[in-house]
Coordinates of C-alpha atoms in Angstrom, one line a residue:
Chain S
M1 CA -45.8 14.2 -33.2
I2 CA -46.1 17.8 -34.5
R3 CA -44.0 19.0 -31.6
H4 CA -41.2 16.5 -32.5
V5 CA -41.3 17.7 -36.2
L6 CA -41.0 21.3 -35.1
F7 CA -38.1 20.5 -32.8
L8 CA -36.4 18.7 -35.7
V9 CA -36.9 21.6 -38.1
A10 CA -35.5 24.0 -35.5
F11 CA -32.6 21.7 -34.9
L12 CA -31.7 21.4 -38.6
L13 CA -32.1 25.2 -39.1
V14 CA -29.8 26.1 -36.3
T15 CA -27.1 23.5 -37.0
S16 CA -27.1 24.2 -40.7
D17 CA -26.2 27.9 -40.3
G18 CA -23.7 27.3 -37.5
R19 CA -25.5 29.4 -34.9
V20 CA -25.2 26.7 -32.3
V21 CA -25.2 27.3 -28.6
R22 CA -22.2 25.9 -26.9
G23 CA -20.1 26.2 -23.8
A24 CA -18.6 24.4 -20.9
P25 CA -20.4 23.9 -17.6
G26 CA -20.5 27.3 -15.9
G27 CA -18.9 28.7 -19.1
P28 CA -20.0 31.7 -21.3
A29 CA -23.6 32.5 -21.6
T30 CA -25.5 31.2 -24.6
M31 CA -25.5 33.4 -27.8
M32 CA -29.2 33.4 -28.5
P33 CA -32.4 31.9 -27.2
S34 CA -32.7 28.4 -28.6
P35 CA -34.3 25.0 -28.0
L36 CA -30.9 23.4 -28.2
R37 CA -28.9 22.1 -25.3
P38 CA -25.3 23.0 -25.7
I39 CA -22.4 20.6 -25.8
T40 CA -20.6 20.6 -22.5
W41 CA -17.2 19.2 -21.4
S42 CA -15.1 18.8 -18.3
A43 CA -12.0 20.8 -17.5
R44 CA -10.0 17.6 -18.0
V45 CA -11.0 17.6 -21.7
A46 CA -10.4 21.3 -22.5
G47 CA -10.8 24.8 -21.2
P48 CA -14.3 26.3 -21.1
R49 CA -14.3 28.1 -24.5
R50 CA -15.4 26.2 -27.7
S51 CA -12.2 27.3 -29.3
E52 CA -10.3 25.4 -26.6
L53 CA -12.2 22.2 -27.3
D54 CA -11.6 22.7 -31.0
Q55 CA -7.8 23.0 -30.4
A56 CA -7.6 20.3 -27.8
L57 CA -6.2 17.7 -30.2
D58 CA -3.2 20.0 -30.9
K59 CA -2.3 20.6 -27.3
A60 CA 1.0 19.0 -26.2
L61 CA 0.7 15.7 -24.4
P62 CA 2.5 15.6 -21.0
D63 CA 5.4 13.7 -22.6
P64 CA 5.9 12.7 -26.2
W65 CA 5.6 9.0 -27.2
N66 CA 8.0 7.2 -29.4
M67 CA 5.8 5.3 -31.8
F68 CA 7.0 2.4 -34.0
D69 CA 5.0 0.9 -36.8
R70 CA 5.5 -2.8 -36.5
K71 CA 4.6 -3.3 -40.2
T72 CA 6.9 -0.7 -41.8
G73 CA 9.4 -0.3 -38.9
Q74 CA 9.0 3.5 -39.2
R75 CA 9.5 5.6 -36.1
Q76 CA 7.5 8.7 -35.3
E77 CA 7.2 10.9 -32.3
A78 CA 3.7 11.6 -31.1
R79 CA 3.5 14.9 -29.3
T80 CA -0.2 15.7 -29.6
C81 CA -3.5 13.8 -29.7
R82 CA -3.7 14.6 -33.4
D83 CA -0.4 12.8 -33.9
L84 CA -1.6 9.8 -31.9
L85 CA -4.9 9.6 -33.7
G86 CA -3.3 10.0 -37.1
L87 CA -1.0 6.9 -36.7
A88 CA -1.7 3.5 -38.3
P89 CA -3.3 0.9 -36.0
T90 CA -0.1 -1.1 -36.3
S91 CA 1.9 1.6 -34.4
D92 CA 2.9 0.9 -30.8
P93 CA 4.7 3.1 -28.3
M94 CA 8.2 1.8 -27.3
D95 CA 11.0 2.9 -24.9
I96 CA 14.1 4.1 -26.6
H97 CA 17.4 4.1 -24.7
D98 CA 20.3 6.6 -24.8
D99 CA 22.9 3.7 -24.8
G100 CA 22.0 2.8 -28.4
S101 CA 20.3 -0.5 -27.5
L102 CA 17.2 -1.6 -29.4
P103 CA 13.8 -0.1 -28.4
T104 CA 11.9 -2.2 -25.9
D105 CA 8.2 -2.7 -25.1
L106 CA 6.8 -0.3 -22.5
I107 CA 6.5 -1.6 -18.9
S108 CA 2.9 -2.2 -17.9
N109 CA 2.7 1.1 -15.9
D110 CA 3.7 3.1 -19.0
W111 CA 1.4 1.2 -21.2
N112 CA -1.5 2.0 -19.0
V113 CA -0.5 5.7 -19.0
Y114 CA -0.3 5.6 -22.8
D115 CA -3.7 3.9 -23.0
G116 CA -5.2 6.6 -20.8
H117 CA -3.9 9.3 -23.2
L118 CA -5.2 7.5 -26.2
V119 CA -8.7 7.2 -24.8
R120 CA -8.7 10.8 -23.7
C121 CA -7.7 11.9 -27.2
R122 CA -10.6 9.8 -28.6
I123 CA -13.0 11.4 -26.1
V124 CA -11.9 14.9 -27.4
A125 CA -12.5 13.8 -31.0
A126 CA -15.9 12.5 -30.1
L127 CA -16.9 15.7 -28.3
Q128 CA -15.7 17.8 -31.2
S129 CA -18.1 16.0 -33.5
A130 CA -21.0 15.9 -31.1
K131 CA -24.1 18.1 -31.8
P132 CA -26.2 20.1 -29.5
S133 CA -29.2 18.2 -28.4
L134 CA -32.9 18.9 -28.2
V135 CA -33.9 17.0 -25.1
D136 CA -32.3 15.5 -22.1
Y137 CA -33.6 12.6 -20.1
L138 CA -30.4 12.0 -18.1
G139 CA -30.8 14.9 -15.7
T140 CA -27.9 16.2 -13.5
F141 CA -26.3 12.7 -13.4
A142 CA -24.5 13.0 -10.1
L143 CA -22.1 10.0 -9.7
D144 CA -23.0 8.3 -6.5
D145 CA -24.2 5.0 -5.1
A146 CA -27.7 5.4 -6.5
R147 CA -26.4 6.2 -9.9
L148 CA -24.6 2.8 -9.9
K149 CA -28.0 1.2 -9.8
E150 CA -28.7 2.8 -13.2
I151 CA -25.3 2.5 -15.0
P152 CA -25.3 -0.7 -17.0
A153 CA -23.2 -3.6 -15.8
A154 CA -21.2 -3.6 -19.0
V155 CA -19.3 -0.5 -17.7
I156 CA -17.6 -2.7 -15.0
P157 CA -13.9 -3.2 -15.8
T158 CA -12.8 -6.8 -16.4
P159 CA -9.8 -8.5 -17.9
S160 CA -11.9 -11.5 -18.8
E161 CA -13.6 -11.9 -22.2
W162 CA -15.8 -14.6 -20.6
E163 CA -17.0 -12.1 -18.0
E164 CA -17.3 -9.3 -20.5
R165 CA -19.7 -11.4 -22.6
R166 CA -21.8 -12.1 -19.5
L167 CA -21.8 -8.4 -18.5
K168 CA -22.9 -7.4 -22.0
K169 CA -25.7 -10.0 -22.0
S170 CA -26.9 -9.0 -18.6
S171 CA -26.8 -5.3 -19.4
A172 CA -28.9 -5.9 -22.5
R173 CA -31.5 -7.3 -20.1
G174 CA -31.3 -4.2 -17.8
M175 CA -28.7 -5.4 -15.2
S176 CA -26.9 -2.4 -13.5
W177 CA -23.4 -2.2 -12.0
K178 CA -24.8 -2.3 -8.5
G179 CA -27.2 -5.1 -9.4
W180 CA -24.2 -7.2 -10.7
D181 CA -22.0 -6.4 -7.7
R182 CA -23.7 -5.3 -4.5
R183 CA -20.4 -5.0 -2.7
I184 CA -19.2 -1.9 -4.5
R185 CA -18.4 1.3 -2.6
V186 CA -18.5 4.8 -4.1
T187 CA -16.3 7.6 -2.8
K188 CA -16.0 11.1 -4.2
T189 CA -12.5 11.6 -5.6
F190 CA -12.5 15.1 -7.2
A191 CA -14.9 17.7 -8.5
S192 CA -16.8 15.4 -11.0
G193 CA -15.3 12.1 -10.3
V194 CA -15.7 9.1 -8.0
T195 CA -13.8 6.0 -7.1
V196 CA -15.7 2.8 -7.3
E197 CA -14.3 -0.1 -5.4
S198 CA -15.2 -3.8 -5.0
P199 CA -13.1 -6.6 -3.5
D200 CA -11.9 -7.3 -7.0
T201 CA -11.7 -4.0 -8.8
R202 CA -10.9 -0.3 -8.3
C203 CA -11.6 2.4 -10.8
F204 CA -12.2 6.1 -11.3
L205 CA -15.3 7.3 -13.0
S206 CA -16.0 10.8 -14.3
V207 CA -18.4 12.5 -16.7
E208 CA -16.3 14.0 -19.5
G209 CA -18.9 15.7 -21.5
R210 CA -22.5 15.8 -22.8
G211 CA -24.1 16.3 -26.2
D212 CA -25.8 14.4 -29.0
F213 CA -23.4 11.8 -30.2
N214 CA -25.7 9.7 -32.4
G215 CA -27.8 12.3 -34.1
D216 CA -31.1 11.4 -32.5
G217 CA -31.5 14.8 -30.8
I218 CA -31.4 13.3 -27.4
E219 CA -28.6 14.3 -25.0
D220 CA -26.0 11.6 -24.3
L221 CA -23.0 11.8 -22.0
V222 CA -19.5 10.4 -22.0
L223 CA -18.5 8.5 -18.8
S224 CA -14.8 7.7 -18.6
R225 CA -13.6 4.8 -16.5
S226 CA -10.0 4.0 -15.7
G227 CA -8.6 1.5 -13.3
G228 CA -8.3 -2.3 -12.9
G229 CA -7.9 -5.0 -10.4
Q230 CA -7.2 -4.6 -6.7
E231 CA -4.3 -7.0 -7.3
G232 CA -2.1 -7.6 -10.4
T233 CA -1.0 -5.2 -13.1
W234 CA -4.1 -5.2 -15.3
S235 CA -5.7 -1.9 -15.9
S236 CA -7.8 -0.4 -18.6
T237 CA -9.2 2.9 -19.7
A238 CA -12.4 3.2 -21.6
A239 CA -15.2 5.7 -22.1
F240 CA -18.9 4.9 -22.6
V241 CA -21.4 7.1 -24.3
L242 CA -24.6 6.7 -22.3
T243 CA -28.1 7.8 -23.1
R244 CA -31.7 7.5 -21.9
R245 CA -34.1 7.5 -24.8
S246 CA -37.2 8.6 -22.8
P247 CA -37.9 9.9 -19.3
H248 CA -38.5 6.5 -17.8
A249 CA -36.2 4.4 -20.0
R250 CA -33.2 2.7 -18.5
I251 CA -29.7 4.0 -19.3
E252 CA -28.1 2.4 -22.3
I253 CA -24.6 2.3 -23.7
I254 CA -24.6 3.5 -27.3
R255 CA -20.9 3.6 -27.9
V256 CA -17.7 2.4 -26.3
I257 CA -14.5 4.5 -26.8
E258 CA -11.3 2.6 -26.1
Chain A
M1 CA 12.5 5.2 -9.5
Y2 CA 9.2 6.5 -10.9
L3 CA 5.6 7.3 -9.9
C4 CA 3.2 4.7 -10.9
S5 CA -0.2 5.6 -12.4
A6 CA -1.7 5.6 -8.9
G7 CA 1.0 8.1 -7.8
Y8 CA 3.2 5.8 -5.6
V9 CA 7.0 5.7 -5.8
T10 CA 7.8 2.5 -7.7
T11 CA 10.7 0.7 -9.2
G12 CA 11.4 -2.2 -11.5
I13 CA 8.3 -4.2 -12.7
G14 CA 5.7 -2.5 -10.5
N15 CA 7.5 -2.8 -7.1
K16 CA 6.0 -0.2 -4.9
L17 CA 8.4 1.6 -2.5
A18 CA 6.4 2.5 0.5
N19 CA 9.0 4.8 2.0
A20 CA 12.6 6.0 1.6
Q21 CA 13.8 3.2 3.9
E22 CA 12.5 0.6 1.4
A23 CA 14.4 2.4 -1.4
I24 CA 17.6 2.6 0.7
A25 CA 17.5 -1.2 1.1
L26 CA 18.0 -1.6 -2.7
P27 CA 21.5 -1.5 -4.5
W28 CA 21.0 1.8 -6.4
Q29 CA 23.9 3.1 -8.4
H30 CA 24.5 6.2 -10.6
K31 CA 23.6 5.6 -14.2
A32 CA 26.6 7.4 -15.7
T33 CA 29.4 6.2 -13.5
G34 CA 28.1 3.0 -11.9
R35 CA 29.1 4.3 -8.5
P36 CA 26.9 3.0 -5.7
A37 CA 24.6 5.6 -4.3
T38 CA 24.8 6.7 -0.7
P39 CA 21.7 6.4 1.6
A40 CA 21.5 10.2 1.6
E41 CA 21.4 10.3 -2.2
I42 CA 18.8 7.5 -2.3
R43 CA 16.6 9.4 0.2
T44 CA 16.9 12.6 -1.8
A45 CA 16.0 10.8 -5.1
F46 CA 13.0 9.2 -3.4
E47 CA 11.8 12.5 -2.0
R48 CA 12.3 14.3 -5.3
V49 CA 10.3 11.7 -7.2
Q50 CA 7.6 11.6 -4.5
T51 CA 7.1 15.4 -4.6
M52 CA 6.5 15.2 -8.3
T53 CA 2.9 14.2 -7.6
S54 CA 2.4 18.0 -7.5
E55 CA 2.8 18.0 -11.3
F56 CA -0.6 16.4 -11.7
R57 CA -2.4 16.7 -8.3
R58 CA -2.7 20.5 -8.0
V59 CA -6.4 20.4 -8.6
D60 CA -7.4 16.7 -8.1
L61 CA -5.8 15.2 -5.1
K62 CA -6.3 11.6 -6.4
A63 CA -5.8 12.3 -10.1
P64 CA -4.0 9.5 -11.9
N65 CA -0.4 10.1 -13.1
P66 CA -0.2 11.0 -16.8
F67 CA 3.6 10.5 -17.0
G68 CA 5.5 7.4 -17.9
A69 CA 8.6 6.1 -16.0
Q70 CA 11.2 7.9 -18.2
H71 CA 9.7 11.2 -17.2
Y72 CA 11.4 10.8 -13.8
E73 CA 14.9 10.3 -15.1
K74 CA 15.2 14.1 -15.1
V75 CA 15.2 14.2 -11.3
S76 CA 17.3 11.2 -10.5
D77 CA 20.1 9.3 -12.2
L78 CA 19.9 6.4 -9.8
V79 CA 19.3 3.0 -11.4
L80 CA 19.3 -0.5 -10.2
P81 CA 22.0 -2.8 -11.6
D82 CA 21.2 -5.2 -14.4
G83 CA 19.1 -8.1 -13.1
A84 CA 18.0 -6.3 -9.9
A85 CA 14.6 -5.5 -11.2
N86 CA 14.1 -9.1 -12.2
Q87 CA 15.2 -10.2 -8.8
L88 CA 12.7 -7.9 -7.2
A89 CA 10.0 -9.5 -9.4
V90 CA 11.1 -13.0 -8.4
D91 CA 11.1 -12.1 -4.7
R92 CA 7.6 -10.6 -5.1
L93 CA 6.6 -13.8 -6.9
E94 CA 7.7 -15.9 -4.0
K95 CA 6.2 -13.7 -1.4
D96 CA 2.9 -12.6 -3.0
F97 CA 1.9 -15.1 -5.7
L98 CA 3.2 -18.6 -5.1
K99 CA 1.6 -18.9 -1.7
G100 CA -1.8 -17.9 -3.2
L101 CA -1.3 -20.1 -6.2
R102 CA -0.5 -23.1 -4.0
A103 CA -3.7 -22.4 -2.0
L104 CA -5.8 -22.1 -5.2
F105 CA -4.2 -25.1 -6.9
P106 CA -3.3 -27.8 -4.3
G107 CA -1.3 -29.7 -6.9
F108 CA 0.5 -26.6 -8.2
D109 CA 4.0 -27.9 -7.5
G110 CA 3.3 -31.1 -9.4
Y111 CA 2.0 -29.3 -12.5
P112 CA 4.3 -29.3 -15.6
Q113 CA 6.7 -26.3 -15.4
P114 CA 5.1 -24.5 -18.4
A115 CA 1.7 -24.6 -16.7
Q116 CA 3.2 -23.2 -13.5
R117 CA 4.8 -20.4 -15.6
A118 CA 1.5 -19.7 -17.4
L119 CA -0.3 -19.5 -14.0
V120 CA 2.3 -17.2 -12.5
D121 CA 2.0 -14.9 -15.5
M122 CA -1.8 -14.8 -15.1
A123 CA -1.5 -14.2 -11.4
Y124 CA 1.0 -11.4 -12.0
T125 CA -1.4 -9.5 -14.2
L126 CA -4.7 -10.5 -12.5
G127 CA -3.8 -11.2 -8.9
V128 CA -4.5 -14.6 -7.6
R129 CA -8.0 -13.5 -6.6
G130 CA -8.6 -12.1 -10.1
L131 CA -7.5 -15.4 -11.6
E132 CA -9.9 -17.2 -9.4
T133 CA -12.9 -15.0 -9.9
K134 CA -12.5 -13.9 -13.5
F135 CA -11.1 -17.1 -15.1
P136 CA -13.0 -19.9 -13.3
T137 CA -12.7 -22.2 -16.4
V138 CA -8.9 -21.9 -16.4
V139 CA -8.8 -22.7 -12.7
K140 CA -11.1 -25.7 -13.0
A141 CA -9.2 -27.0 -16.1
C142 CA -5.8 -26.8 -14.3
R143 CA -7.1 -28.5 -11.2
E144 CA -8.3 -31.3 -13.5
G145 CA -5.0 -31.4 -15.5
E146 CA -6.8 -30.3 -18.7
F147 CA -4.3 -27.8 -19.9
T148 CA -5.6 -27.7 -23.4
V149 CA -8.9 -26.3 -22.0
A150 CA -6.9 -23.9 -19.9
A151 CA -5.1 -22.7 -23.0
K152 CA -8.3 -22.1 -24.8
H153 CA -9.8 -20.0 -22.0
S154 CA -6.6 -18.2 -20.8
H155 CA -7.0 -15.2 -23.2
R156 CA -7.0 -11.9 -21.3
K157 CA -9.0 -9.1 -22.9
V158 CA -7.0 -7.1 -25.5
K159 CA -8.5 -3.9 -26.8
A160 CA -8.2 -3.1 -30.5
T161 CA -5.9 -0.3 -29.5
E162 CA -3.7 -2.5 -27.4
G163 CA -1.5 -3.7 -30.3
R164 CA 1.3 -6.1 -30.0
K165 CA 1.9 -6.1 -26.2
G166 CA -1.3 -7.7 -25.1
D167 CA -1.4 -10.2 -27.9
E168 CA 2.2 -11.4 -27.3
R169 CA 1.5 -12.1 -23.7
N170 CA -1.7 -14.0 -24.5
V171 CA 0.1 -16.0 -27.2
A172 CA 2.9 -16.9 -24.8
T173 CA 0.5 -18.0 -22.0
H174 CA -1.6 -20.0 -24.5
N175 CA 1.6 -21.8 -25.8
L176 CA 2.8 -22.6 -22.3
F177 CA -0.5 -24.3 -21.4
L178 CA -0.4 -26.3 -24.7
E179 CA 3.2 -27.3 -23.9
A180 CA 2.0 -28.4 -20.5
A181 CA -0.7 -30.4 -22.1
R182 CA 1.8 -32.1 -24.5
L183 CA 4.1 -32.9 -21.5
T184 CA 1.2 -34.3 -19.5
S185 CA 0.1 -36.5 -22.4
S186 CA 3.7 -37.7 -23.0
V187 CA 4.0 -38.6 -19.4
Q188 CA 0.7 -40.5 -19.4
A189 CA 1.8 -42.4 -22.5
L190 CA 5.1 -43.3 -20.9
T191 CA 3.4 -44.4 -17.8
R192 CA 1.1 -46.8 -19.8
E193 CA 4.1 -48.2 -21.6
V194 CA 6.2 -48.9 -18.5
R195 CA 3.3 -50.4 -16.6
P196 CA 3.9 -54.2 -16.2

């Protein structure tokens, strides 16, 4: 108990004067000895310096999006994450045409690309507001077949609200992805990402960052998931803030970013 | 011609072009002049688009494509004539979906047309297998001719961020099933009336 109080005091002192210890994986050394665990993030989120994470919302998107507010009819070009996140929820991206014809809905492929950008922007915003943590019970968190026995089933992509409800209920009782679907195969895709495939679904998973997202002092991580069905055009991108509240507790989802 | 999110050269409504030959088989034309493209021009366009994977796969060899279809207009002015993309979708429908839907629903061809259209739309987005495994209530309801029940359970997940597009599609599918239910009930009423 006393140790927890001391940790909390140290945490408040360090965060209140801004002398926090931060950096990307393999990034710059820490500034001073501290009980805090720094926020970390993947190269897909931003460069290794904290300033790069801070500026990531202002970085140009690969292509601008033509956004139309369906309530006001107003058009706005979104060139950065900050532009996208600043729009009203009634704004949708649309295709504009150089022949003067009316804007049209995006094709499914482009919608999925847009959705991926939007979720990535929200991940950046979440990481910017994360705090250094005091303890970590998640460990190195390599993404492999064994890890899928720990990741909650509610991370599984599904286009069905009926299945989504079942996945959430089962996850609350401790059901894992692998427990739900034993047919899944995991293959390494790139540095920190894997492809998870089942006869029904195919998606990419990667760890986008770590830090304390809910203020309890315990390290959480952001796991992004993009992909969809083996057939059909459905696809979705989402990120899950996962945590483990004690050394032997199961992994929980504390927030969904979508 | 564009690269889909998985990095394959694609055209129209998600029609993958496995190689340049498949592209050459389609009636491409130059956007500005309407002049039909030669096989050499089509091959060049295909190869230019294909090599654009290097824009996002320098580090991660399987990284998803962050660019939309219009991004690829800068390397090729070839387009398909009006209606060709829809025709490709119809062809794909015949080849890929109807066979599977008829296997999943033995009475498919006898369903009211709105129900058939709703199921085709669901199969297009989910795949026939996805429809079967993720929407079992819809499948059961359609097999039993209960299209009102199918309407109620046909809703595909829409995120809060998904806006108009996802909702419109769900509303259209829902309404098609309801129309099928109305037609079925009218036919049943008529059958009762004409029965001697």
